[in-house]
Each structure stands twice: as C-alpha cells, then as structure tokens.
Tab-separated table of C-alpha atoms in Angstrom:
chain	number	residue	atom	x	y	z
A	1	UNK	CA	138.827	30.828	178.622
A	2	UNK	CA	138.956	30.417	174.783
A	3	UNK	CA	135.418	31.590	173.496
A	4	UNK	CA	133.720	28.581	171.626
A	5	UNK	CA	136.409	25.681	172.397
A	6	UNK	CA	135.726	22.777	174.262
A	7	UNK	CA	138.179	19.901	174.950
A	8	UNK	CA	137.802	17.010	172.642
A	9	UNK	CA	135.797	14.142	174.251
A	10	UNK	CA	138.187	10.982	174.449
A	11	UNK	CA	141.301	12.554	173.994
A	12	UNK	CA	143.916	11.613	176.231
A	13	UNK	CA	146.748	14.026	178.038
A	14	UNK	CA	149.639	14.599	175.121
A	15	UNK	CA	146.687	13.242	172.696
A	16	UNK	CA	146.577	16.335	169.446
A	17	UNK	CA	142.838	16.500	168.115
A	18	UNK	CA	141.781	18.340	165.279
A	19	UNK	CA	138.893	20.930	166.369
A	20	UNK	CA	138.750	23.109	163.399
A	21	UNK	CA	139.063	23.346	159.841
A	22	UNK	CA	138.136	26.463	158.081
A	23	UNK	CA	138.799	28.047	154.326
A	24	UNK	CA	138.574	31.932	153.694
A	25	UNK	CA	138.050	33.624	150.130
A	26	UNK	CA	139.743	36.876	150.445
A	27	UNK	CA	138.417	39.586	148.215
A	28	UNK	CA	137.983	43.672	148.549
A	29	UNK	CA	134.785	43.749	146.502
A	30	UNK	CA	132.344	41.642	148.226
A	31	UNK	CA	128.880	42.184	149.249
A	32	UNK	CA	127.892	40.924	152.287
A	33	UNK	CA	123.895	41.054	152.153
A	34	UNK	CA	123.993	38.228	149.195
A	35	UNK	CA	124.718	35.651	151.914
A	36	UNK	CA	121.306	34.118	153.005
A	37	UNK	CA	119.546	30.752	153.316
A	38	UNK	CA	118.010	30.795	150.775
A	39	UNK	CA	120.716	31.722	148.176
A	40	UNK	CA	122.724	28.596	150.058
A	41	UNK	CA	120.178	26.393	149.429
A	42	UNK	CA	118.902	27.603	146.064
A	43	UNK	CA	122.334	27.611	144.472
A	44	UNK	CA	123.119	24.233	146.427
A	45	UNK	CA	126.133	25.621	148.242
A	46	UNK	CA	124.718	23.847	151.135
A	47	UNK	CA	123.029	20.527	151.830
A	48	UNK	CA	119.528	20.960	151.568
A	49	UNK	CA	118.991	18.326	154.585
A	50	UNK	CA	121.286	20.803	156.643
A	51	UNK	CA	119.299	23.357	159.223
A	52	UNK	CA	119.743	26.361	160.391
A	53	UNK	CA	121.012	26.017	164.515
A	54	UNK	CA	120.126	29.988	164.776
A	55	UNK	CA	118.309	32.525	163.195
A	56	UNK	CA	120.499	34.225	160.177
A	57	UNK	CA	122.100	37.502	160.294
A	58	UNK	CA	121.745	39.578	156.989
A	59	UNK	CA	123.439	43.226	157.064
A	60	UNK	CA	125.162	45.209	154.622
A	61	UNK	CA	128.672	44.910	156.446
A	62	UNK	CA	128.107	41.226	158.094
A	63	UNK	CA	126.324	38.456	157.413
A	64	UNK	CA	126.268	34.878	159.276
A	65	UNK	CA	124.833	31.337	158.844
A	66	UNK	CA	125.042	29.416	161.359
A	67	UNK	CA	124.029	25.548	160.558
A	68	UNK	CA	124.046	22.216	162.566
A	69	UNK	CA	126.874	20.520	162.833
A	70	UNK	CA	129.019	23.279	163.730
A	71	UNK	CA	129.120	24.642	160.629
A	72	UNK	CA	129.500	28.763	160.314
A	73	UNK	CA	129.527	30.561	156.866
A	74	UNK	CA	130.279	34.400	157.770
A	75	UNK	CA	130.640	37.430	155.193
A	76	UNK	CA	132.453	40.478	155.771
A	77	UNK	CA	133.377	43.380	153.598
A	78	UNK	CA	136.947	41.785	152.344
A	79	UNK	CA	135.905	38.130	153.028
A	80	UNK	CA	133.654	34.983	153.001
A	81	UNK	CA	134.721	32.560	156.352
A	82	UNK	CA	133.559	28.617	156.046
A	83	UNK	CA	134.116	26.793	159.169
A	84	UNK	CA	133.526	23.762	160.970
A	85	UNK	CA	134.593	22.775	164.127
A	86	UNK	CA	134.613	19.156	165.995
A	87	UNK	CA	135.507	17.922	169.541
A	88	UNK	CA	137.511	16.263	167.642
A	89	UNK	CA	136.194	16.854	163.994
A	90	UNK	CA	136.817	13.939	161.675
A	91	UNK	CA	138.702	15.015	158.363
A	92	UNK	CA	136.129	12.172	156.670
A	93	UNK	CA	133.000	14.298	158.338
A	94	UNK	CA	134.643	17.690	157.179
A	95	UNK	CA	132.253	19.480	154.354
A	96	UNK	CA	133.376	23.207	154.385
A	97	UNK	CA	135.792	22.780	151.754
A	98	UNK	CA	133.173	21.719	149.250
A	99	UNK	CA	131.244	24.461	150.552
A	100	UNK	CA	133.472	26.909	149.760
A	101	UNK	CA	134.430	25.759	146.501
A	102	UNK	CA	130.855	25.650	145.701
A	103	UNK	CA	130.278	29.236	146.846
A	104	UNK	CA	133.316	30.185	144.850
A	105	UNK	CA	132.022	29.358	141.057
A	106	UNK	CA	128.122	30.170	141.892
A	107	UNK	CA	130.075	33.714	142.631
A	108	UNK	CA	132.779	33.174	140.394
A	109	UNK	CA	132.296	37.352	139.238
A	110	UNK	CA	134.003	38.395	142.030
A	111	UNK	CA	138.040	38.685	141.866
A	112	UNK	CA	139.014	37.114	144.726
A	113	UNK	CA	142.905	38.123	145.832
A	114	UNK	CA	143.677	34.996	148.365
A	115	UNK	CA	142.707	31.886	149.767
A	116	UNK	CA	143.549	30.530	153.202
A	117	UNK	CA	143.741	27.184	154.661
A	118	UNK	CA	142.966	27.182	158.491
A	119	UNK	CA	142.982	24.486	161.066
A	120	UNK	CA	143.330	24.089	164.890
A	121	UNK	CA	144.548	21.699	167.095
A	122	UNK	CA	144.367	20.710	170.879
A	123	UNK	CA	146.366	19.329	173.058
A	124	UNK	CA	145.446	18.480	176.521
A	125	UNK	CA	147.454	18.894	178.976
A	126	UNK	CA	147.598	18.102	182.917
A	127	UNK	CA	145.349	19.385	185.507
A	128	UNK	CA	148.439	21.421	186.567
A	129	UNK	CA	147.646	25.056	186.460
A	130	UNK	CA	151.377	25.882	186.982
A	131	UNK	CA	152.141	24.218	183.194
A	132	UNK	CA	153.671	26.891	180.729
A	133	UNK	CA	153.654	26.947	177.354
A	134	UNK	CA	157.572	27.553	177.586
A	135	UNK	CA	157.103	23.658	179.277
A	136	UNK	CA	156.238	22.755	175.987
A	137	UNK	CA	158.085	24.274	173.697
A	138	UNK	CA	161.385	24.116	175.624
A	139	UNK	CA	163.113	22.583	177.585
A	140	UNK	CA	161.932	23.794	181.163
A	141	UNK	CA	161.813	27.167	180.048
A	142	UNK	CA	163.171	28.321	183.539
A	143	UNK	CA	165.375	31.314	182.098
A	144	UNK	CA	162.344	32.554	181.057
A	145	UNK	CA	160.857	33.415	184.997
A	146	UNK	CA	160.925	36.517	186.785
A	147	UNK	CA	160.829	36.654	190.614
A	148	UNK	CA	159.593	33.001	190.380
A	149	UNK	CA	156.860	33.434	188.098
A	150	UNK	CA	156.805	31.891	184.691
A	151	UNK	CA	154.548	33.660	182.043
A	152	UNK	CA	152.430	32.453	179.216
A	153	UNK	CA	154.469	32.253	175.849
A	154	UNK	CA	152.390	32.560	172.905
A	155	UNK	CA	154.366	31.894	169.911
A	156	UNK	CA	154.003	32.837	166.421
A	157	UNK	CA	156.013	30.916	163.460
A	158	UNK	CA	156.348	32.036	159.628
A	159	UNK	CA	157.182	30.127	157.058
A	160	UNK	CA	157.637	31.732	153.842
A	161	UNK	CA	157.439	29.418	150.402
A	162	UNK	CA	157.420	30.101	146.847
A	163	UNK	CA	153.766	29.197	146.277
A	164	UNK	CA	152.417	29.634	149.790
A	165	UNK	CA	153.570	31.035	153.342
A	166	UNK	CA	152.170	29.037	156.787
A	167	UNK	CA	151.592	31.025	159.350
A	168	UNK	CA	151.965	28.989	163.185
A	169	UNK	CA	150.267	30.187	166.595
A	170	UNK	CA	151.063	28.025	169.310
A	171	UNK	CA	149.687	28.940	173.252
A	172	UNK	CA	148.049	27.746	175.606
A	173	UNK	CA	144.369	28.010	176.375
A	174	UNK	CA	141.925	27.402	179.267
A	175	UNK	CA	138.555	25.464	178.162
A	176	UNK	CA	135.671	24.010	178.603
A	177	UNK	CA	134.455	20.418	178.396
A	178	UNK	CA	131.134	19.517	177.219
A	179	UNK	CA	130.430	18.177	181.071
A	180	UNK	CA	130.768	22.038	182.140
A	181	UNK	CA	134.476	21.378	183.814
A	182	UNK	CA	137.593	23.089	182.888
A	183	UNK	CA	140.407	22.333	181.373
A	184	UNK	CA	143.751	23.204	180.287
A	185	UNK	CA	145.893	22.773	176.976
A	186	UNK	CA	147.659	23.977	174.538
A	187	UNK	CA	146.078	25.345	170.738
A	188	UNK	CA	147.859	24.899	167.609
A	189	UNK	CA	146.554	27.019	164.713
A	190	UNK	CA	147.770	27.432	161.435
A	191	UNK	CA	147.203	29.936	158.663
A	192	UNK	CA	148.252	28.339	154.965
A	193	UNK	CA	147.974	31.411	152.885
A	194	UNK	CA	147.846	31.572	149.021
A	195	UNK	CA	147.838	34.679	147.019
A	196	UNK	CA	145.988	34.783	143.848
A	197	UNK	CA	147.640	36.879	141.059
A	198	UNK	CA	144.930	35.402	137.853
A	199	UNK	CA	143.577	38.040	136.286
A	200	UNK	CA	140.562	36.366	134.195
A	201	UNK	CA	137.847	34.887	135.949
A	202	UNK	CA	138.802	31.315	134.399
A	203	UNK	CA	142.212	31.231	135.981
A	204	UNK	CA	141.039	32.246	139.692
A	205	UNK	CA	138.478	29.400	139.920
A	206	UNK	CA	140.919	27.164	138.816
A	207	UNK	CA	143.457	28.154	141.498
A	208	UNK	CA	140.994	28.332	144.207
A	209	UNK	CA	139.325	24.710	143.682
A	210	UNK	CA	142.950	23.386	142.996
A	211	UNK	CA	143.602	24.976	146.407
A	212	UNK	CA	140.558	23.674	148.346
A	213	UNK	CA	140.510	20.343	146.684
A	214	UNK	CA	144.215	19.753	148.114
A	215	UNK	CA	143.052	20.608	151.747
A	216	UNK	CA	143.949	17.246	152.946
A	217	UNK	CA	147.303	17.393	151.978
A	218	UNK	CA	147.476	21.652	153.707
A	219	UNK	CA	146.010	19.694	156.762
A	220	UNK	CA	148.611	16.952	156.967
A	221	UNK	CA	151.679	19.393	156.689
A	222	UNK	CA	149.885	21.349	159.774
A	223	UNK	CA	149.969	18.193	161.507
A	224	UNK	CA	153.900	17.242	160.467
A	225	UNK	CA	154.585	20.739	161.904
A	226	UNK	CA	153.240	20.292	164.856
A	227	UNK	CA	154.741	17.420	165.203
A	228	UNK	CA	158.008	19.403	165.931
A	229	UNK	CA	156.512	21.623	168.382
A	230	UNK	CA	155.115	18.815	170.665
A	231	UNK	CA	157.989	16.231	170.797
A	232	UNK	CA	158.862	16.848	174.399
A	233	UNK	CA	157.623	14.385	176.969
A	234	UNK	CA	155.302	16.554	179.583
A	235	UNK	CA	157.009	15.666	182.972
A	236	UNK	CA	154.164	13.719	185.102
C-alpha cells in the first residue's frame, strides 16, 4: 500500500483529485540544522497560527517540520522539501508555495541550482483487483500477459523543453481510506524541473519566486497531461 496516501473522500470512480502539491529548492550547500520552529516562525516563513502536529526533528543531515494541515517542510544535505497534501487538497487552500518562496529570500545566501514543481493525482478505480495499469493506459493491454497473468506497468514519461523538462510517473497504487478500508487506483505524479544557471544572488531569487509564483499555471499543464493518459473509458 502507498505509505501516507489515502483515497480522496467524495471522489467518484474515473474522478482525478489532486492529493499533493509540493516545491523543492535544490542546492549542494545547505545546512540542515537551521531548519527549526522557531526560525519558521521568527522569520515568518510560516503562519504563526499554524502548530506543530509532531515534535520537530533537528540533525545535522535531516531536519523535519511537520505542521497541521498536512503540511511537511524537510531539509536534507542538497535540498529543502515543502509539501502539502489533501484528500483532495484545494489549489485555493494550498500555502507551500508561499512558504517556500518565503524560505527562499530569508535564505537568499545560499546558491540554489534548481527548483521543482511537484504534484500528485488520484484516480480511483473499481473494486476490481484484477484492473492493470496497462487497462488504463492501453487499450486492453492483453499482449502484455504471460501465462495469463497481467503485470503492473508503471510508466515513466519525459518531456524535455527549452526552459523546463516534466517528468510523468503513472501506476497504480493500493490505499487507504480515511474509514480504514482499502482501495485501489491509479497515481499520477509529476516532476516540473527548472535549472537555475544565475550566478548573483539577485538573479536566483528572481527566478525562483517567478517560478513558484506561476505554480498554478505548472499545476494546470500536469492536469492537461493527464488528461491524455486517462481518456479511456474503464470497462464496468
């Protein structure tokens, strides 16, 4: 079962939900330790109102914050992780990106390399457990068996631009409702990477809140993609 997913609460077989957004600040030179509550709250990176949901973690190597609402700030030795998730998470309710882009000038010093754009999707499917991914993604998918048993495809898409390259992970994915029952579907995730080639401090925080203030419009070509990947009828 997919560790920390759980199917979206009124969403409907063929339904997509969003579940996840996340931004990542991708650097070589960070320093885990600085990332405690305090220096969130004290630098207003973070809400004020918002709490804590477990006790922090503070180490040289790793450090994680890990609010209500479903909202995880983790820093590791090449990178600083915002996320929020939903079941389904509302773009309207999503605050990571200002997070992050608040994170990014209080600790503007630090030459970030990359920025990525992250988001998951999930789509329910029927209580069948003989359903395929190959179901999904095409058509039957029968060539694909071997002595009568059809495997898992997990399939991985890259789309190279001038200015940015999308990286698509498609399979499917056991889960768990909030009621404790199981469920099946298939999880849509997409990497939208950007490198950063600024040299002067300036130019990098330009680029990166440029980058997270368009999130919306990362988001909706996610959901345009997927659009192609899901436009087969699932037989009843």
């Amino acid at each position: 079962m997919a560790k920390g997913l759980q199917a979206a609460q009124g969403v409907q077989s063929n339904d997509i939900a969003l579940v996840e957004v996340s931004v990542v600040l991708v650097s070589n030179q960070n320093d885990p330790s600085i990332l405690n509550p305090d220096f969130m709250r004290y630098n207003r990176i973070v809400d004020k109102a918002l709490s804590l949901k477990e006790a922090p973690v503070s180490t040289p190597v790793f450090s994680q914050l890990i609010y209500e609402g479903e909202i995880v700030v983790r820093a590791e030795p090449q990178r600083f992780v915002f996320e929020q998730k939903g079941h389904p998470l509302s773009e309207d309710e999503c605050v990571i990106p200002l997070v992050a882009r608040r994170f990014a000038e209080v600790v503007a010093q630090i030459p970030y390399s990359a920025t990525g754009i992250n988001a998951k999707s999930f789509r329910p499917l029927n209580d069948k457990s003989s359903y395929s991914i190959a179901d999904v993604l095409i058509d039957g998918g029968k060539w694909m068996s071997f002595m009568d048993v059809q495997p898992d495809i997990h399939l991985k898409a890259l789309y190279r631009y001038e200015s940015r390259q999308i990286a698509m992970d498609v399979g499917r994915v056991n889960v768990q409702r909030n009621d404790g029952s199981e469920s099946h579907g298939v999880l849509f995730q997409a990497n939208i990477h950007r490198d950063i080639r600024e040299t002067t401090q300036e130019r990098r925080l330009a680029l990166i809140s440029s980058t997270v203030d368009s999130w919306r419009e990362d988001i909706s070509d996610f959901k345009a993609l997927m659009r192609k990947f899901q436009s087969m009828e699932i037989p009843e």
